[in-house]
Short mmCIF file of C-alpha atoms and ligand atoms in Angstrom, two decimals:
data_model
loop_
_atom_site.label_atom_id
_atom_site.label_comp_id
_atom_site.label_asym_id
_atom_site.label_seq_id
_atom_site.Cartn_x
_atom_site.Cartn_y
_atom_site.Cartn_z
CA MET A 1 -10.25 86.59 48.38
CA ALA A 2 -7.02 87.19 46.50
CA LEU A 3 -3.98 89.28 47.40
CA VAL A 4 -2.99 91.26 44.35
CA VAL A 5 0.11 93.41 43.91
CA GLN A 6 -0.43 95.98 41.17
CA LYS A 7 2.36 98.08 39.71
CA TYR A 8 1.64 101.22 37.68
CA GLY A 9 4.38 102.62 35.43
CA GLY A 10 5.17 106.28 34.90
CA SER A 11 3.06 106.70 31.76
CA SER A 12 -0.01 105.37 33.64
CA VAL A 13 0.31 108.16 36.24
CA ALA A 14 1.71 110.93 34.05
CA ASP A 15 -0.60 113.71 35.33
CA ALA A 16 -3.32 114.42 37.91
CA ASN A 17 -6.09 113.01 35.74
CA SER A 18 -4.15 109.81 35.14
CA VAL A 19 -3.58 109.46 38.88
CA LYS A 20 -7.35 109.75 39.43
CA ARG A 21 -8.04 107.24 36.66
CA VAL A 22 -5.62 104.70 38.16
CA ALA A 23 -7.10 105.35 41.63
CA LYS A 24 -10.52 104.30 40.30
CA ARG A 25 -9.11 101.09 38.98
CA ILE A 26 -7.45 100.32 42.33
CA ALA A 27 -10.66 101.12 44.21
CA GLU A 28 -12.54 98.74 41.89
CA ALA A 29 -10.09 95.91 42.60
CA LYS A 30 -10.45 96.56 46.33
CA ARG A 31 -14.26 96.74 46.22
CA ALA A 32 -14.30 93.47 44.26
CA GLY A 33 -13.04 91.88 47.48
CA ASN A 34 -9.29 91.69 46.88
CA ASP A 35 -6.49 92.76 49.17
CA VAL A 36 -4.56 95.27 47.11
CA VAL A 37 -0.96 96.46 47.39
CA VAL A 38 0.14 99.02 44.81
CA VAL A 39 3.64 99.87 43.64
CA VAL A 40 3.97 103.08 41.69
CA SER A 41 6.64 104.64 39.46
CA ALA A 42 7.47 108.32 39.19
CA MET A 43 5.04 110.39 37.10
CA GLY A 44 5.75 110.41 33.35
CA ASP A 45 9.38 111.18 32.56
CA THR A 46 10.13 112.55 36.05
CA THR A 47 13.15 110.31 36.61
CA ASP A 48 14.76 111.43 33.33
CA GLU A 49 14.01 115.06 34.19
CA LEU A 50 15.60 114.70 37.62
CA LEU A 51 18.67 113.13 36.01
CA ASP A 52 18.85 115.99 33.48
CA LEU A 53 18.59 118.47 36.34
CA ALA A 54 21.45 116.83 38.25
CA ALA A 55 23.56 116.84 35.07
CA GLN A 56 23.10 120.60 34.87
CA ILE A 57 24.61 120.91 38.34
CA THR A 58 27.53 118.55 37.91
CA PRO A 59 28.70 115.97 35.37
CA LEU A 60 29.42 113.43 38.12
CA PRO A 61 26.85 113.71 40.93
CA PRO A 62 27.69 111.75 44.10
CA GLN A 63 25.72 108.47 43.86
CA ARG A 64 24.26 108.83 47.35
CA GLU A 65 22.79 112.24 46.55
CA LEU A 66 21.56 111.08 43.16
CA ASP A 67 19.64 108.27 44.87
CA ILE A 68 18.01 110.66 47.32
CA LEU A 69 17.05 112.90 44.41
CA LEU A 70 15.58 110.09 42.30
CA THR A 71 13.54 108.53 45.12
CA ALA A 72 11.67 111.85 45.33
CA GLY A 73 9.95 111.04 42.02
CA GLU A 74 8.19 107.98 43.41
CA ARG A 75 7.31 109.79 46.66
CA ILE A 76 5.33 112.33 44.68
CA SER A 77 3.27 109.75 42.81
CA MET A 78 2.68 107.50 45.83
CA SER A 79 1.27 110.26 48.01
CA LEU A 80 -0.91 111.72 45.24
CA LEU A 81 -2.26 108.25 44.49
CA ALA A 82 -3.06 107.63 48.17
CA MET A 83 -4.95 110.94 48.26
CA ALA A 84 -6.89 110.07 45.10
CA ILE A 85 -7.91 106.65 46.43
CA THR A 86 -8.93 108.08 49.80
CA ASN A 87 -11.07 110.59 47.90
CA LEU A 88 -13.01 107.68 46.42
CA GLY A 89 -13.93 106.46 49.89
CA VAL A 90 -11.35 103.67 50.08
CA LYS A 91 -8.73 103.95 52.81
CA ALA A 92 -5.18 104.07 51.46
CA LYS A 93 -1.76 104.83 52.88
CA SER A 94 1.54 105.42 51.09
CA PHE A 95 4.97 104.12 52.12
CA THR A 96 8.51 104.77 50.94
CA GLY A 97 10.61 101.75 50.03
CA GLN A 98 12.28 102.02 53.40
CA GLN A 99 8.95 102.07 55.27
CA ALA A 100 7.75 99.12 53.21
CA GLY A 101 10.76 97.08 54.37
CA LEU A 102 12.73 96.82 51.14
CA ILE A 103 16.26 96.17 52.35
CA THR A 104 19.06 96.41 49.79
CA ASP A 105 22.82 96.22 49.57
CA ALA A 106 24.74 99.51 49.53
CA VAL A 107 25.43 99.79 45.80
CA HIS A 108 23.86 103.16 45.02
CA GLY A 109 22.17 103.44 41.64
CA ARG A 110 21.77 99.71 41.15
CA ALA A 111 21.19 98.23 44.58
CA ARG A 112 20.03 94.64 44.94
CA ILE A 113 17.24 93.64 47.25
CA VAL A 114 18.64 91.47 50.05
CA ASP A 115 15.50 91.19 52.20
CA VAL A 116 11.84 92.16 52.24
CA VAL A 117 10.28 92.82 55.65
CA PRO A 118 6.83 94.13 54.79
CA SER A 119 5.34 94.24 58.30
CA ARG A 120 3.79 97.69 57.84
CA ILE A 121 2.29 96.61 54.53
CA ARG A 122 0.78 93.53 56.20
CA GLU A 123 -0.68 95.67 59.00
CA THR A 124 -2.21 97.97 56.42
CA ILE A 125 -3.79 95.07 54.51
CA GLU A 126 -5.13 93.60 57.74
CA LYS A 127 -6.86 96.89 58.49
CA GLY A 128 -8.62 96.56 55.13
CA GLN A 129 -6.64 99.45 53.61
CA VAL A 130 -4.78 99.75 50.34
CA ALA A 131 -1.01 100.07 50.72
CA ILE A 132 0.80 102.20 48.13
CA VAL A 133 4.54 101.65 47.91
CA ALA A 134 7.11 103.86 46.18
CA GLY A 135 8.82 101.77 43.51
CA PHE A 136 12.50 101.43 42.66
CA GLN A 137 13.87 102.21 46.13
CA GLY A 138 14.95 100.70 49.40
CA VAL A 139 17.29 101.26 52.29
CA THR A 140 20.65 99.72 53.04
CA THR A 141 21.30 98.58 56.60
CA GLU A 142 25.02 99.16 56.02
CA THR A 143 24.66 102.96 56.18
CA ASN A 144 20.90 103.52 56.66
CA ASP A 145 20.87 105.50 53.41
CA VAL A 146 18.18 105.21 50.77
CA THR A 147 19.14 103.40 47.59
CA THR A 148 17.64 102.93 44.13
CA LEU A 149 17.40 99.66 42.23
CA GLY A 150 18.37 100.93 38.76
CA ARG A 151 16.21 102.10 35.88
CA GLY A 152 12.91 100.30 35.58
CA GLY A 153 13.35 99.06 39.15
CA SER A 154 9.70 99.51 40.18
CA ASP A 155 8.94 96.23 38.42
CA THR A 156 11.42 94.56 40.77
CA THR A 157 9.88 96.25 43.81
CA ALA A 158 6.48 94.89 42.78
CA VAL A 159 7.66 91.33 42.22
CA ALA A 160 9.71 91.35 45.44
CA LEU A 161 6.71 92.53 47.44
CA ALA A 162 4.48 89.94 45.75
CA ALA A 163 6.98 87.25 46.76
CA GLY A 164 7.40 88.64 50.29
CA LEU A 165 3.63 88.86 50.83
CA ASP A 166 2.94 85.56 49.05
CA ALA A 167 0.53 87.35 46.72
CA ASP A 168 -1.61 85.47 44.21
CA VAL A 169 -0.42 87.53 41.29
CA CYS A 170 1.76 90.51 40.44
CA GLU A 171 0.05 92.72 37.87
CA ILE A 172 2.32 95.07 35.93
CA TYR A 173 0.24 97.88 34.42
CA THR A 174 1.75 99.68 31.46
CA ASP A 175 0.87 101.68 28.34
CA VAL A 176 0.47 98.72 25.96
CA ASP A 177 -1.72 95.60 26.22
CA GLY A 178 1.07 93.23 27.27
CA VAL A 179 4.31 91.79 25.94
CA PHE A 180 4.36 91.97 22.15
CA THR A 181 6.27 90.03 19.49
CA ALA A 182 8.24 93.28 18.95
CA ASP A 183 8.06 96.83 20.28
CA PRO A 184 4.71 98.09 18.90
CA ARG A 185 6.24 101.56 18.66
CA ILE A 186 8.48 100.20 15.90
CA VAL A 187 6.38 97.35 14.50
CA PRO A 188 2.70 98.35 14.38
CA ALA A 189 1.90 94.80 13.20
CA ALA A 190 3.34 93.34 16.42
CA ARG A 191 1.14 90.79 18.15
CA LYS A 192 0.33 90.45 21.84
CA ILE A 193 1.70 87.25 23.38
CA ASP A 194 -0.78 85.53 25.73
CA ARG A 195 1.67 83.51 27.75
CA LEU A 196 5.46 83.34 28.16
CA THR A 197 7.74 81.24 30.33
CA TYR A 198 10.16 83.01 32.68
CA GLU A 199 13.03 81.84 30.45
CA GLU A 200 11.57 83.37 27.31
CA MET A 201 10.76 86.60 29.13
CA LEU A 202 14.28 86.67 30.61
CA GLU A 203 15.84 86.45 27.15
CA LEU A 204 13.51 89.14 25.80
CA ALA A 205 14.25 91.47 28.71
CA ALA A 206 17.99 90.77 28.53
CA SER A 207 17.87 91.53 24.81
CA GLY A 208 16.41 94.99 25.32
CA ALA A 209 12.61 94.53 25.65
CA LYS A 210 11.78 97.26 28.16
CA VAL A 211 8.25 96.18 29.05
CA LEU A 212 9.57 94.28 32.11
CA ALA A 213 12.85 95.00 33.88
CA LEU A 214 15.25 92.05 33.64
CA ARG A 215 15.81 91.76 37.37
CA SER A 216 12.10 91.59 38.07
CA VAL A 217 11.87 88.56 35.80
CA GLU A 218 14.85 86.91 37.52
CA TYR A 219 13.15 87.55 40.84
CA ALA A 220 9.79 86.22 39.61
CA ARG A 221 11.42 83.06 38.36
CA ARG A 222 13.33 82.48 41.57
CA TYR A 223 10.21 82.78 43.73
CA GLY A 224 7.65 81.49 41.22
CA VAL A 225 5.62 84.70 41.21
CA PRO A 226 3.04 84.73 38.38
CA VAL A 227 3.33 88.05 36.56
CA HIS A 228 0.53 89.53 34.47
CA VAL A 229 1.67 92.36 32.16
CA ARG A 230 -1.33 94.42 31.02
CA SER A 231 -2.56 97.86 30.13
CA SER A 232 -3.87 100.36 32.66
CA PHE A 233 -5.81 101.93 29.78
CA SER A 234 -7.94 98.90 28.88
CA HIS A 235 -9.43 95.88 30.61
CA ALA A 236 -8.08 93.40 28.07
CA ALA A 237 -6.18 90.39 29.40
CA GLY A 238 -2.45 90.91 28.96
CA THR A 239 0.52 88.56 28.95
CA LEU A 240 0.96 85.97 31.67
CA VAL A 241 4.58 85.20 32.54
CA VAL A 242 4.84 81.94 34.47
CA GLY A 243 6.93 78.79 34.87
CA THR A 244 6.50 75.99 32.36
CA HIS A 245 4.25 74.07 34.72
CA GLY A 246 2.41 77.00 36.15
CA ASP A 247 4.52 76.98 39.34
CA ARG A 248 2.52 78.38 42.19
CA ILE A 249 -0.73 78.34 40.24
CA ASP A 250 -2.45 75.43 41.98
CA PRO A 251 -4.68 73.65 39.43
CA ASN A 252 -7.20 72.70 42.13
CA ALA A 253 -7.56 76.14 43.65
CA PRO A 254 -10.18 78.47 42.21
CA ALA A 255 -8.31 80.36 39.52
CA PRO A 256 -7.69 84.03 40.23
CA ALA A 257 -9.38 86.30 37.71
CA VAL A 258 -6.10 86.82 35.93
CA ALA A 259 -5.40 83.15 35.23
CA ARG A 260 -8.91 82.66 33.94
CA ALA A 261 -8.57 85.62 31.65
CA ALA A 262 -5.38 84.28 30.17
CA GLY A 263 -6.81 80.82 29.49
CA ASP A 264 -8.14 77.89 31.49
CA GLY A 265 -6.26 74.61 31.90
CA ALA A 266 -7.29 73.02 28.61
CA ALA A 267 -6.62 76.09 26.55
CA GLN A 268 -3.28 76.47 28.28
CA LYS A 269 -2.23 72.92 27.46
CA GLU A 270 -3.16 73.40 23.85
CA ALA A 271 -1.15 76.61 23.77
CA GLU A 272 1.86 74.74 25.11
CA MET A 273 1.61 71.98 22.53
CA GLU A 274 1.41 74.48 19.74
CA ALA A 275 4.03 76.73 21.28
CA PRO A 276 5.47 78.85 18.49
CA ILE A 277 9.13 78.53 17.57
CA ILE A 278 9.72 82.23 18.02
CA SER A 279 8.35 84.35 20.85
CA GLY A 280 9.55 87.69 19.59
CA VAL A 281 12.10 90.13 18.21
CA ALA A 282 13.78 92.41 20.74
CA HIS A 283 16.05 95.33 20.04
CA ASP A 284 18.59 97.31 22.02
CA ARG A 285 20.12 100.68 21.24
CA SER A 286 21.98 101.10 24.49
CA GLU A 287 25.22 99.35 23.59
CA ALA A 288 28.48 100.41 21.96
CA LYS A 289 31.28 98.49 20.29
CA ILE A 290 35.01 98.64 21.00
CA THR A 291 37.50 97.17 18.54
CA VAL A 292 41.07 96.44 19.55
CA VAL A 293 42.96 96.61 16.26
CA GLY A 294 46.16 94.73 15.42
CA VAL A 295 46.40 92.43 18.43
CA PRO A 296 49.38 90.00 18.39
CA ASP A 297 47.80 86.54 17.98
CA VAL A 298 49.58 84.78 20.86
CA PRO A 299 48.20 82.84 23.86
CA GLY A 300 47.00 85.01 26.74
CA MET A 301 46.07 88.14 24.77
CA ALA A 302 42.30 87.77 25.10
CA ALA A 303 42.75 86.98 28.78
CA ARG A 304 44.74 90.20 29.37
CA ILE A 305 42.39 92.39 27.36
CA PHE A 306 39.29 91.16 29.14
CA GLU A 307 40.97 91.33 32.56
CA VAL A 308 41.52 95.02 31.88
CA VAL A 309 37.94 95.44 30.64
CA ALA A 310 36.55 93.65 33.69
CA ALA A 311 38.66 95.73 36.06
CA ALA A 312 37.14 98.84 34.44
CA GLY A 313 33.76 97.49 35.56
CA ALA A 314 32.29 96.92 32.10
CA ASN A 315 29.71 94.24 31.57
CA ILE A 316 30.49 92.88 28.12
CA ASP A 317 27.99 91.20 25.85
CA MET A 318 29.20 89.93 22.44
CA ILE A 319 32.81 89.22 21.48
CA VAL A 320 34.23 88.58 18.03
CA GLN A 321 37.85 87.69 17.26
CA ASN A 322 38.89 87.50 13.64
CA VAL A 323 41.27 84.93 12.14
CA SER A 324 44.70 86.53 12.15
CA ALA A 325 46.20 87.58 8.87
CA ALA A 326 48.88 85.03 7.90
CA GLN A 327 51.46 87.66 6.89
CA THR A 328 51.23 89.80 10.01
CA GLY A 329 50.11 87.41 12.78
CA LEU A 330 47.80 90.19 13.96
CA THR A 331 44.08 89.99 14.66
CA ASP A 332 41.23 92.33 15.65
CA ILE A 333 39.02 91.75 18.68
CA SER A 334 35.64 93.51 18.93
CA PHE A 335 33.18 93.44 21.80
CA THR A 336 29.98 95.20 22.81
CA LEU A 337 29.25 96.80 26.17
CA PRO A 338 26.76 99.29 27.67
CA GLU A 339 27.43 102.67 26.07
CA GLY A 340 27.89 104.31 29.47
CA ASP A 341 30.80 101.95 30.28
CA GLY A 342 32.60 103.08 27.11
CA PRO A 343 34.75 105.99 28.33
CA GLN A 344 36.33 104.25 31.33
CA THR A 345 36.86 101.05 29.33
CA MET A 346 38.58 102.92 26.49
CA ALA A 347 40.81 104.71 29.00
CA ALA A 348 41.74 101.44 30.71
CA LEU A 349 42.64 99.75 27.42
CA LYS A 350 44.61 102.79 26.23
CA SER A 351 46.74 102.57 29.36
CA VAL A 352 47.88 99.03 28.48
CA GLN A 353 48.43 99.61 24.75
CA ASP A 354 52.23 99.53 25.00
CA GLU A 355 52.25 96.53 27.31
CA LEU A 356 49.97 94.49 25.01
CA GLY A 357 51.34 95.84 21.73
CA PHE A 358 48.10 96.33 19.82
CA ALA A 359 47.90 98.97 17.08
CA SER A 360 44.87 101.08 17.96
CA LEU A 361 41.39 101.28 19.52
CA GLN A 362 38.06 102.13 17.92
CA PHE A 363 34.88 103.20 19.70
CA ASP A 364 31.52 103.01 17.94
CA ASP A 365 28.25 103.95 19.64
CA GLN A 366 26.19 103.92 16.44
CA ILE A 367 25.28 100.26 16.69
CA GLY A 368 21.99 98.47 17.31
CA LYS A 369 21.31 94.93 18.41
CA LEU A 370 18.46 92.77 17.20
CA SER A 371 17.61 89.51 18.98
CA LEU A 372 15.30 86.75 17.87
CA VAL A 373 14.04 84.87 20.95
CA GLY A 374 12.13 81.62 21.25
CA ALA A 375 12.43 78.41 23.23
CA GLY A 376 11.17 76.50 20.18
CA MET A 377 14.10 77.45 17.99
CA LYS A 378 16.59 75.06 19.58
CA SER A 379 14.88 72.11 17.93
CA HIS A 380 14.35 73.84 14.59
CA PRO A 381 17.30 73.96 12.18
CA GLY A 382 17.57 76.83 9.76
CA VAL A 383 16.40 79.61 12.09
CA SER A 384 19.69 81.52 11.80
CA ALA A 385 19.75 81.08 8.02
CA ALA A 386 16.21 82.49 7.81
CA LEU A 387 17.19 85.42 10.03
CA PHE A 388 20.27 86.26 7.94
CA GLY A 389 18.23 85.86 4.75
CA ALA A 390 15.63 88.34 5.98
CA LEU A 391 18.35 90.89 6.71
CA ARG A 392 20.00 90.29 3.31
CA ASP A 393 16.67 90.85 1.56
CA ALA A 394 16.30 94.14 3.44
CA GLY A 395 19.85 95.12 2.44
CA ILE A 396 21.04 95.27 6.05
CA ASN A 397 24.63 94.42 6.92
CA ILE A 398 25.42 92.20 9.92
CA GLU A 399 28.46 93.24 11.97
CA MET A 400 28.45 90.69 14.77
CA ILE A 401 26.52 87.54 15.63
CA SER A 402 26.01 85.61 18.84
CA THR A 403 23.72 82.73 19.68
CA SER A 404 22.37 80.86 22.69
CA GLU A 405 19.92 77.96 22.89
CA ILE A 406 16.90 80.21 22.66
CA ARG A 407 18.29 83.43 21.15
CA ILE A 408 20.17 84.70 18.09
CA SER A 409 21.50 88.26 18.23
CA VAL A 410 23.04 90.39 15.51
CA VAL A 411 24.63 93.83 15.59
CA THR A 412 23.71 96.27 12.82
CA ARG A 413 24.12 100.01 12.20
CA ALA A 414 21.87 101.92 14.64
CA ASP A 415 20.03 103.69 11.84
CA SER A 416 18.96 100.46 10.16
CA LEU A 417 17.81 98.77 13.37
CA ASP A 418 14.10 99.66 13.09
CA GLU A 419 13.98 98.40 9.54
CA ALA A 420 15.81 95.23 10.55
CA VAL A 421 13.28 94.55 13.33
CA ARG A 422 10.35 95.00 10.94
CA ALA A 423 11.97 92.80 8.27
CA VAL A 424 12.71 89.94 10.68
CA HIS A 425 9.30 90.20 12.35
CA HIS A 426 7.67 89.91 8.93
CA ALA A 427 9.94 87.11 7.69
CA PHE A 428 9.11 84.91 10.66
CA GLY A 429 5.39 85.32 10.10
CA LEU A 430 4.86 87.22 13.33
CA ASP A 431 2.87 90.09 11.79
CA SER A 432 -0.67 90.30 13.13
CA SER A 433 -3.60 90.18 10.75
CA GLU A 434 -5.80 91.96 13.27
CA GLY A 435 -4.71 95.52 12.63
CA GLU A 436 -2.27 97.72 14.46
CA ALA A 437 -1.14 97.31 18.05
CA VAL A 438 -2.34 100.09 20.34
CA VAL A 439 0.17 102.27 22.18
CA TYR A 440 -1.99 104.10 24.72
CA ALA A 441 0.52 106.56 26.13
CA GLY A 442 4.08 107.27 27.02
CA THR A 443 7.06 108.43 25.03
CA GLY A 444 8.94 105.16 25.18
CA ARG A 445 11.80 107.19 26.63
N1 LIG B 501 11.12 105.75 37.90
C1 LIG B 501 12.17 104.79 37.69
C2 LIG B 501 12.63 104.83 36.24
O1 LIG B 501 12.16 105.64 35.47
C3 LIG B 501 11.77 103.42 38.09
C4 LIG B 501 10.67 102.81 37.27
O2 LIG B 501 9.91 103.52 36.63
O3 LIG B 501 10.54 101.60 37.28
O4 LIG B 501 13.51 104.09 35.89
MG1 LIG B 502 9.21 100.20 33.16
#
């Protein structure tokens, strides 16, 4: 008997019929002899709608109240799901994040899980019942207030519960068949990836792939939780995200259904030996670029600028400093940051303009970032040249470049990003020959 944590995303429970459909699937897993714990997201685009609603009341809602508002979304879906499962003759009970023992720090809106005490969930399993847990929320012991984990946080709830309960697998159910070589909404020729290491998945998620929340992957890696990303609309095997050596998957233990589906030992070894150079192309539209123009090229300038940026709370990504013009001794420094951090960062820099003596500031939110990710690329020369060549052939200008061992990222104009993703996906031979990827539901919002 296996203990399975299943997480269903918003598009899998978008309306009453979807809730009933998912309930059937959960009842099946339970009747097949598994212990089942379910984490559920808010229905459809509920979280966005709640945020829109708050914005109509006030431009700057108090974070504590916003968290209480947003946790309501997951409470709706968890209780409806428990009703639907009970209706099928399987006992089920729903729990808020607080009731499920998800303890976080007190940073509203992006709280971190500090402890998981799932005693009520364990009791429920022991009684042979299905436990449904509201995703993306917890409670902080500092104030006893409810908190949320940040957008996409239900993935993290699921992985944290899987770790806390020592589950055999954490299944993430979504509206596509797994992790693809690019977003199938943009690249219909994208191919499903059968198996990824935590490191590759981390780079993809950090580069904008939304199929798994970044923090859930960090958590899975830390605790060695095998994650199976798959569709709630089909029974096809999805993408298995695991450590290089399979981590907690014991080769002598009978393989859980999921590991078998994704390939037995021999097939897995073969897959590793023929591991492709590139795992995928990710894209991100959520960043903006700030350029500090006419910066005196003297020691300490970059330090001062980025002290100011850090104090404004911005999490910067890429940085480019140009060679200073010989005649003027001035240079430009550009960096990217989450779009939402733009206003306070611009204000902070503006306030030190006289002190630092730079000429002006530019803000640009019409940028897109494309990232090519693959653990195999570090041993293959010429990957960047091929990437730049593909963009040249598509007539797309590169504004910034950054690289790591297993990733190359470029910034382009936002309106040429989709084309850039398709061009690079094609140039690296990632296009599938098996027809178009299926997007079962969801708006991708
Ligand atoms: N409902 C939350 C969101 O839309 C959490 C989640 O779905 O993972 O971000
Ligand atoms: Mg999600």
